[in-house]
PDB file of C-alpha atoms and ligand atoms in Angstrom:
ATOM      1  CA  MET V  19     -39.295  38.365  82.839  1.00 45.00           C
ATOM      2  CA  THR V  20     -35.612  37.300  83.170  1.00 49.00           C
ATOM      3  CA  ASP V  21     -33.394  39.374  81.240  1.00 58.00           C
ATOM      4  CA  PRO V  22     -32.256  36.942  78.070  1.00 55.00           C
ATOM      5  CA  ALA V  23     -28.735  38.549  78.873  1.00 63.00           C
ATOM      6  CA  THR V  24     -28.096  37.734  82.096  1.00 86.00           C
ATOM      7  CA  PRO V  25     -29.153  33.676  83.049  1.00 87.00           C
ATOM      8  CA  ALA V  26     -30.418  32.645  85.996  1.00 87.00           C
ATOM      9  CA  ALA V  27     -28.518  32.093  88.943  1.00 95.00           C
ATOM     10  CA  VAL V  28     -26.666  28.577  89.436  1.00 97.00           C
ATOM     11  CA  THR V  29     -26.609  27.830  93.304  1.00 97.00           C
ATOM     12  CA  ILE V  30     -24.116  26.064  94.331  1.00 98.00           C
ATOM     13  CA  VAL V  31     -25.123  23.884  98.048  1.00 98.00           C
ATOM     14  CA  ASP V  32     -21.742  23.956  99.821  1.00 97.00           C
ATOM     15  CA  HIS V  33     -22.906  22.766 102.851  1.00 97.00           C
ATOM     16  CA  PRO V  34     -20.781  20.391 104.332  1.00 98.00           C
ATOM     17  CA  LEU V  35     -23.005  17.804 104.512  1.00 98.00           C
ATOM     18  CA  VAL V  36     -23.977  17.859 100.824  1.00 98.00           C
ATOM     19  CA  GLN V  37     -20.117  17.599 100.485  1.00 98.00           C
ATOM     20  CA  HIS V  38     -19.456  14.994 102.599  1.00 98.00           C
ATOM     21  CA  LYS V  39     -21.795  12.781 101.063  1.00 98.00           C
ATOM     22  CA  LEU V  40     -21.464  13.614  97.835  1.00 98.00           C
ATOM     23  CA  THR V  41     -17.587  12.864  98.254  1.00 98.00           C
ATOM     24  CA  ILE V  42     -19.048   8.993  99.479  1.00 98.00           C
ATOM     25  CA  MET V  43     -21.462   9.016  96.469  1.00 98.00           C
ATOM     26  CA  ARG V  44     -18.093   9.661  94.260  1.00 98.00           C
ATOM     27  CA  LYS V  45     -15.891   6.758  95.340  1.00 98.00           C
ATOM     28  CA  ARG V  46     -15.405   3.879  93.238  1.00 97.00           C
ATOM     29  CA  GLU V  47     -16.291   1.366  95.932  1.00 97.00           C
ATOM     30  CA  THR V  48     -19.481   2.705  97.610  1.00 98.00           C
ATOM     31  CA  SER V  49     -22.452   0.020  97.212  1.00 97.00           C
ATOM     32  CA  THR V  50     -25.528   0.799  95.150  1.00 97.00           C
ATOM     33  CA  ALA V  51     -27.659   0.450  98.315  1.00 97.00           C
ATOM     34  CA  GLY V  52     -24.958   3.547 100.080  1.00 98.00           C
ATOM     35  CA  PHE V  53     -25.573   5.474  96.814  1.00 98.00           C
ATOM     36  CA  ARG V  54     -28.993   5.141  97.068  1.00 97.00           C
ATOM     37  CA  ARG V  55     -29.244   6.639 100.646  1.00 98.00           C
ATOM     38  CA  LEU V  56     -27.361   9.515  99.969  1.00 98.00           C
ATOM     39  CA  LEU V  57     -28.616  10.622  96.703  1.00 98.00           C
ATOM     40  CA  ARG V  58     -32.061  10.699  98.888  1.00 98.00           C
ATOM     41  CA  GLU V  59     -30.276  12.545 101.669  1.00 98.00           C
ATOM     42  CA  ILE V  60     -28.538  14.951  99.458  1.00 98.00           C
ATOM     43  CA  SER V  61     -31.887  15.597  97.443  1.00 98.00           C
ATOM     44  CA  GLN V  62     -33.667  16.995 100.692  1.00 98.00           C
ATOM     45  CA  PHE V  63     -31.042  19.543 101.091  1.00 98.00           C
ATOM     46  CA  LEU V  64     -30.755  20.535  97.108  1.00 98.00           C
ATOM     47  CA  ALA V  65     -34.578  20.687  97.482  1.00 98.00           C
ATOM     48  CA  TYR V  66     -34.541  23.257 100.185  1.00 97.00           C
ATOM     49  CA  GLU V  67     -32.725  25.568  97.902  1.00 97.00           C
ATOM     50  CA  ALA V  68     -34.629  24.629  94.824  1.00 97.00           C
ATOM     51  CA  THR V  69     -38.042  25.252  96.815  1.00 95.00           C
ATOM     52  CA  ARG V  70     -36.632  28.891  97.570  1.00 93.00           C
ATOM     53  CA  GLY V  71     -39.726  31.371  96.765  1.00 89.00           C
ATOM     54  CA  LEU V  72     -42.558  28.814  96.553  1.00 91.00           C
ATOM     55  CA  PRO V  73     -45.638  30.873  97.353  1.00 90.00           C
ATOM     56  CA  LEU V  74     -46.880  30.615 100.956  1.00 93.00           C
ATOM     57  CA  THR V  75     -50.771  31.187 101.768  1.00 93.00           C
ATOM     58  CA  LEU V  76     -51.608  32.541 105.116  1.00 96.00           C
ATOM     59  CA  THR V  77     -53.876  29.968 106.903  1.00 96.00           C
ATOM     60  CA  ARG V  78     -55.849  30.697 110.154  1.00 98.00           C
ATOM     61  CA  ILE V  79     -54.927  27.882 112.665  1.00 98.00           C
ATOM     62  CA  GLU V  80     -55.146  27.905 116.515  1.00 98.00           C
ATOM     63  CA  THR V  81     -52.246  27.449 118.839  1.00 98.00           C
ATOM     64  CA  PRO V  82     -52.393  26.220 122.403  1.00 98.00           C
ATOM     65  CA  LEU V  83     -52.638  30.138 122.888  1.00 98.00           C
ATOM     66  CA  CYS V  84     -54.511  32.254 120.308  1.00 98.00           C
ATOM     67  CA  GLU V  85     -55.271  31.985 116.636  1.00 98.00           C
ATOM     68  CA  MET V  86     -53.001  33.365 114.041  1.00 98.00           C
ATOM     69  CA  ASP V  87     -52.628  33.548 110.201  1.00 98.00           C
ATOM     70  CA  ALA V  88     -49.413  31.396 109.626  1.00 98.00           C
ATOM     71  CA  PRO V  89     -47.899  30.461 106.234  1.00 97.00           C
ATOM     72  CA  MET V  90     -48.225  27.467 104.548  1.00 95.00           C
ATOM     73  CA  ILE V  91     -46.959  26.301 101.156  1.00 92.00           C
ATOM     74  CA  GLU V  92     -49.682  24.407  98.482  1.00 81.00           C
ATOM     75  CA  GLY V  93     -48.109  21.406  97.583  1.00 75.00           C
ATOM     76  CA  LYS V  94     -49.943  20.757  94.786  1.00 77.00           C
ATOM     77  CA  LYS V  95     -48.761  23.991  92.986  1.00 91.00           C
ATOM     78  CA  LEU V  96     -45.389  21.958  93.059  1.00 95.00           C
ATOM     79  CA  VAL V  97     -44.537  19.707  90.002  1.00 97.00           C
ATOM     80  CA  LEU V  98     -41.376  17.634  90.487  1.00 98.00           C
ATOM     81  CA  VAL V  99     -40.421  16.243  86.999  1.00 98.00           C
ATOM     82  CA  SER V 100     -37.791  13.395  87.041  1.00 98.00           C
ATOM     83  CA  ILE V 101     -35.826  12.773  83.967  1.00 97.00           C
ATOM     84  CA  LEU V 102     -35.702   8.764  83.512  1.00 94.00           C
ATOM     85  CA  ARG V 103     -34.397   6.793  84.844  1.00 91.00           C
ATOM     86  CA  ALA V 104     -31.754   8.864  87.141  1.00 94.00           C
ATOM     87  CA  GLY V 105     -34.048  11.376  87.995  1.00 96.00           C
ATOM     88  CA  ASN V 106     -36.021   8.942  90.087  1.00 96.00           C
ATOM     89  CA  GLY V 107     -33.269   8.688  92.403  1.00 96.00           C
ATOM     90  CA  LEU V 108     -33.650  12.616  92.849  1.00 97.00           C
ATOM     91  CA  LEU V 109     -37.609  12.201  93.466  1.00 97.00           C
ATOM     92  CA  ASP V 110     -38.185  10.403  96.658  1.00 93.00           C
ATOM     93  CA  GLY V 111     -36.548  12.764  99.062  1.00 95.00           C
ATOM     94  CA  ILE V 112     -38.377  15.463  97.889  1.00 97.00           C
ATOM     95  CA  LEU V 113     -41.588  14.065  98.051  1.00 96.00           C
ATOM     96  CA  GLU V 114     -41.141  13.322 101.829  1.00 96.00           C
ATOM     97  CA  LEU V 115     -40.790  17.610 102.262  1.00 95.00           C
ATOM     98  CA  VAL V 116     -43.545  18.322 100.010  1.00 94.00           C
ATOM     99  CA  PRO V 117     -45.757  14.989  99.892  1.00 94.00           C
ATOM    100  CA  GLY V 118     -48.690  16.624  97.996  1.00 92.00           C
ATOM    101  CA  ALA V 119     -46.234  17.655  95.001  1.00 94.00           C
ATOM    102  CA  ARG V 120     -47.177  16.422  91.664  1.00 96.00           C
ATOM    103  CA  VAL V 121     -45.162  13.994  89.464  1.00 98.00           C
ATOM    104  CA  GLY V 122     -44.112  13.979  86.041  1.00 98.00           C
ATOM    105  CA  PHE V 123     -42.029  12.029  83.933  1.00 98.00           C
ATOM    106  CA  VAL V 124     -39.928  12.336  80.879  1.00 98.00           C
ATOM    107  CA  GLY V 125     -38.325   9.464  79.138  1.00 96.00           C
ATOM    108  CA  LEU V 126     -34.872  10.613  77.647  1.00 87.00           C
ATOM    109  CA  TYR V 127     -32.202   8.636  76.703  1.00 81.00           C
ATOM    110  CA  ARG V 128     -28.793   9.647  75.274  1.00 72.00           C
ATOM    111  CA  ASP V 129     -28.198   8.043  72.051  1.00 80.00           C
ATOM    112  CA  PRO V 130     -24.497   6.618  72.976  1.00 76.00           C
ATOM    113  CA  GLU V 131     -23.152   7.816  69.108  1.00 81.00           C
ATOM    114  CA  THR V 132     -24.668  11.540  68.986  1.00 79.00           C
ATOM    115  CA  LEU V 133     -25.188  12.254  72.715  1.00 70.00           C
ATOM    116  CA  LYS V 134     -28.349  13.567  71.696  1.00 77.00           C
ATOM    117  CA  PRO V 135     -31.771  12.698  73.784  1.00 82.00           C
ATOM    118  CA  VAL V 136     -34.138  10.580  72.359  1.00 89.00           C
ATOM    119  CA  GLN V 137     -37.568  11.084  73.820  1.00 91.00           C
ATOM    120  CA  TYR V 138     -39.673   7.816  74.679  1.00 95.00           C
ATOM    121  CA  TYR V 139     -42.477   8.740  77.231  1.00 97.00           C
ATOM    122  CA  TYR V 140     -43.404  11.915  78.498  1.00 97.00           C
ATOM    123  CA  LYS V 141     -46.235  12.116  81.144  1.00 98.00           C
ATOM    124  CA  VAL V 142     -47.195  15.298  83.019  1.00 98.00           C
ATOM    125  CA  PRO V 143     -49.615  16.893  84.950  1.00 97.00           C
ATOM    126  CA  ASP V 144     -52.042  19.808  83.812  1.00 95.00           C
ATOM    127  CA  GLU V 145     -52.215  23.383  84.216  1.00 95.00           C
ATOM    128  CA  LEU V 146     -48.398  23.518  84.136  1.00 97.00           C
ATOM    129  CA  GLU V 147     -48.828  27.290  84.157  1.00 95.00           C
ATOM    130  CA  ASP V 148     -49.860  27.660  87.127  1.00 92.00           C
ATOM    131  CA  ARG V 149     -47.508  25.620  89.207  1.00 95.00           C
ATOM    132  CA  MET V 150     -43.213  25.978  89.822  1.00 96.00           C
ATOM    133  CA  VAL V 151     -42.055  22.855  87.964  1.00 97.00           C
ATOM    134  CA  ILE V 152     -38.839  21.783  88.980  1.00 98.00           C
ATOM    135  CA  VAL V 153     -36.606  19.182  86.821  1.00 98.00           C
ATOM    136  CA  VAL V 154     -34.835  16.604  88.626  1.00 98.00           C
ATOM    137  CA  ASP V 155     -31.923  14.839  87.189  1.00 98.00           C
ATOM    138  CA  PRO V 156     -28.831  14.289  88.907  1.00 98.00           C
ATOM    139  CA  MET V 157     -26.063  14.595  86.317  1.00 97.00           C
ATOM    140  CA  LEU V 158     -26.307  17.789  83.890  1.00 98.00           C
ATOM    141  CA  ALA V 159     -23.634  16.397  81.595  1.00 96.00           C
ATOM    142  CA  THR V 160     -23.988  17.497  77.798  1.00 94.00           C
ATOM    143  CA  GLY V 161     -27.294  19.144  79.131  1.00 95.00           C
ATOM    144  CA  ASN V 162     -28.948  17.861  75.724  1.00 92.00           C
ATOM    145  CA  SER V 163     -31.316  15.774  77.768  1.00 92.00           C
ATOM    146  CA  SER V 164     -32.045  18.840  80.376  1.00 96.00           C
ATOM    147  CA  VAL V 165     -32.895  21.218  77.447  1.00 96.00           C
ATOM    148  CA  ALA V 166     -35.151  19.080  75.605  1.00 95.00           C
ATOM    149  CA  ALA V 167     -36.664  18.022  79.122  1.00 97.00           C
ATOM    150  CA  VAL V 168     -37.402  21.909  79.569  1.00 98.00           C
ATOM    151  CA  ASP V 169     -38.201  22.318  75.634  1.00 97.00           C
ATOM    152  CA  LEU V 170     -41.384  20.038  76.436  1.00 96.00           C
ATOM    153  CA  LEU V 171     -42.237  21.594  79.623  1.00 98.00           C
ATOM    154  CA  LYS V 172     -42.461  24.833  78.293  1.00 98.00           C
ATOM    155  CA  ALA V 173     -44.367  23.802  75.131  1.00 97.00           C
ATOM    156  CA  SER V 174     -47.000  22.303  77.926  1.00 97.00           C
ATOM    157  CA  GLY V 175     -47.317  25.570  79.512  1.00 97.00           C
ATOM    158  CA  ALA V 176     -44.887  25.865  81.969  1.00 98.00           C
ATOM    159  CA  ARG V 177     -43.777  29.277  82.675  1.00 97.00           C
ATOM    160  CA  ASN V 178     -41.960  29.052  86.235  1.00 96.00           C
ATOM    161  CA  ILE V 179     -39.352  26.359  85.978  1.00 98.00           C
ATOM    162  CA  ARG V 180     -35.950  25.523  87.892  1.00 98.00           C
ATOM    163  CA  PHE V 181     -33.599  22.845  87.294  1.00 98.00           C
ATOM    164  CA  MET V 182     -32.114  20.513  89.710  1.00 98.00           C
ATOM    165  CA  CYS V 183     -29.083  18.164  89.767  1.00 98.00           C
ATOM    166  CA  LEU V 184     -26.342  16.473  92.183  1.00 98.00           C
ATOM    167  CA  LEU V 185     -23.720  17.571  89.824  1.00 98.00           C
ATOM    168  CA  ALA V 186     -22.937  19.939  86.937  1.00 98.00           C
ATOM    169  CA  ALA V 187     -20.392  20.170  84.270  1.00 98.00           C
ATOM    170  CA  PRO V 188     -19.269  23.468  82.809  1.00 98.00           C
ATOM    171  CA  GLU V 189     -20.537  22.403  79.302  1.00 98.00           C
ATOM    172  CA  GLY V 190     -23.957  21.598  80.604  1.00 98.00           C
ATOM    173  CA  ILE V 191     -24.503  24.829  82.422  1.00 98.00           C
ATOM    174  CA  LYS V 192     -23.520  26.738  79.403  1.00 97.00           C
ATOM    175  CA  ARG V 193     -26.035  24.893  77.169  1.00 97.00           C
ATOM    176  CA  MET V 194     -28.733  25.165  79.657  1.00 97.00           C
ATOM    177  CA  GLN V 195     -28.006  28.819  80.243  1.00 97.00           C
ATOM    178  CA  GLU V 196     -27.990  29.313  76.410  1.00 97.00           C
ATOM    179  CA  ALA V 197     -31.284  27.575  75.567  1.00 97.00           C
ATOM    180  CA  HIS V 198     -33.193  28.332  78.960  1.00 98.00           C
ATOM    181  CA  PRO V 199     -31.549  31.663  80.383  1.00 97.00           C
ATOM    182  CA  ASP V 200     -34.953  31.689  82.501  1.00 97.00           C
ATOM    183  CA  VAL V 201     -34.370  28.614  84.207  1.00 98.00           C
ATOM    184  CA  PRO V 202     -32.237  28.777  87.296  1.00 97.00           C
ATOM    185  CA  ILE V 203     -29.930  25.685  88.419  1.00 98.00           C
ATOM    186  CA  VAL V 204     -29.159  24.262  91.654  1.00 98.00           C
ATOM    187  CA  THR V 205     -26.518  21.764  92.095  1.00 98.00           C
ATOM    188  CA  ALA V 206     -24.154  20.414  94.788  1.00 98.00           C
ATOM    189  CA  ALA V 207     -20.813  20.868  92.485  1.00 98.00           C
ATOM    190  CA  VAL V 208     -19.682  22.000  89.139  1.00 98.00           C
ATOM    191  CA  ASP V 209     -16.916  19.482  88.116  1.00 98.00           C
ATOM    192  CA  ASP V 210     -13.981  20.240  85.936  1.00 98.00           C
ATOM    193  CA  HIS V 211     -15.029  19.000  82.113  1.00 97.00           C
ATOM    194  CA  LEU V 212     -17.034  16.375  80.187  1.00 97.00           C
ATOM    195  CA  ASN V 213     -15.151  13.310  78.602  1.00 97.00           C
ATOM    196  CA  ASP V 214     -15.334  12.395  75.161  1.00 93.00           C
ATOM    197  CA  HIS V 215     -18.112   9.618  76.001  1.00 91.00           C
ATOM    198  CA  GLY V 216     -19.970  13.041  77.679  1.00 92.00           C
ATOM    199  CA  TYR V 217     -19.258  11.541  81.252  1.00 96.00           C
ATOM    200  CA  ILE V 218     -18.440  14.144  84.055  1.00 98.00           C
ATOM    201  CA  VAL V 219     -14.663  14.635  85.262  1.00 98.00           C
ATOM    202  CA  PRO V 220     -13.968  13.522  87.878  1.00 98.00           C
ATOM    203  CA  GLY V 221     -18.002  13.025  88.336  1.00 98.00           C
ATOM    204  CA  LEU V 222     -19.039   9.603  89.911  1.00 98.00           C
ATOM    205  CA  GLY V 223     -19.997   7.542  86.473  1.00 97.00           C
ATOM    206  CA  ASP V 224     -23.341   6.575  85.692  1.00 97.00           C
ATOM    207  CA  ALA V 225     -25.562   7.594  87.918  1.00 97.00           C
ATOM    208  CA  GLY V 226     -28.611   5.522  86.668  1.00 96.00           C
ATOM    209  CA  ASP V 227     -26.145   2.309  86.984  1.00 96.00           C
ATOM    210  CA  ARG V 228     -24.502   3.408  90.116  1.00 97.00           C
ATOM    211  CA  MET V 229     -28.290   3.476  92.037  1.00 96.00           C
ATOM    212  CA  PHE V 230     -29.662   0.678  90.251  1.00 95.00           C
ATOM    213  CA  GLY V 231     -26.899  -1.534  89.977  1.00 95.00           C
ATOM    214  CA  THR V 232     -27.046  -2.429  86.512  1.00 95.00           C
ATOM    215  CA  LYS V 233     -23.108  -2.814  85.236  1.00 81.00           C
TER     216      LYS V 233
HETATM  217  N1  URA A 316     -25.034  10.549  82.600  1.00 65.77           N
HETATM  218  C1  URA A 316     -24.064   9.954  83.965  1.00 65.77           C
HETATM  219  O1  URA A 316     -24.569   9.568  84.502  1.00 65.77           O
HETATM  220  N2  URA A 316     -22.672  10.385  84.425  1.00 65.77           N
HETATM  221  C2  URA A 316     -22.138  11.185  83.583  1.00 65.77           C
HETATM  222  O2  URA A 316     -21.151  11.364  84.245  1.00 65.77           O
HETATM  223  C3  URA A 316     -22.748  12.189  82.523  1.00 65.77           C
HETATM  224  C4  URA A 316     -24.216  11.705  82.306  1.00 65.77           C
END
C-alpha cells in the first residue's frame, strides 16, 4: 500500500532514442504517417518501463541442453486501457510486446469550455482486481481525463494501476498525484506548462489530430 503522503514515482524515460523520436514528433512539419510511426515506436520504450514488475511465473521448458524452470509473463494478467481516441496511438506497439494483454477503452472528451471530461464509452475486461492495468493516453495535460479514467477503473475493482503517457504537464502530474497517489506515471518528458486552452507547452499540439490527420 502506498503512503498517500508519498506519491508513486514519475519515471521519465530519458533514453536518447526516445528523446530523439519525441523531438521529431514535436516538429510542426512531421507528417501524420511519421507521427503515428514514431508514437508506436516510443510506446514500446515506454512500455518497457511501465511493465516493470509484471509478475513472472516459472515454467518448465527444455533447452537444447537440458530442462529448466524459466520465467514467463502471463500476458492476460495485463490490461491496457486506452483513453479514446489518442490513447489508441500507444496501444498497438505495446500489444506487439505483450500480445496476450487484454484491452479496455474509456471514451472521454474534454468539454472545450470547462476542460472537464465527459464520458461517452466504457468497456473493460472483468476481474480487474487480479490484473495490472496500464492506462494509456499520450498527453497528461490538465489530468482531468486521466483522473476520471482511473476513478472508473478503481470503481470496477482495479487496484494495481499505472499511467503511461508521451508528454506530461506539471499541472497534470500534480492533479494525478493528488487524486491517485498510488498510480505511478511513466512519460517521455515533462514539459513547461499548460496554456489557457489546456494545451501542453511547448508540447506537440493536439495528439489525436496529429496521429489521425483530423485538422
Ligand atoms: N491534448 C493534446 O492532444 N495536446 C495537448 O497539448 C493537451 C491535451
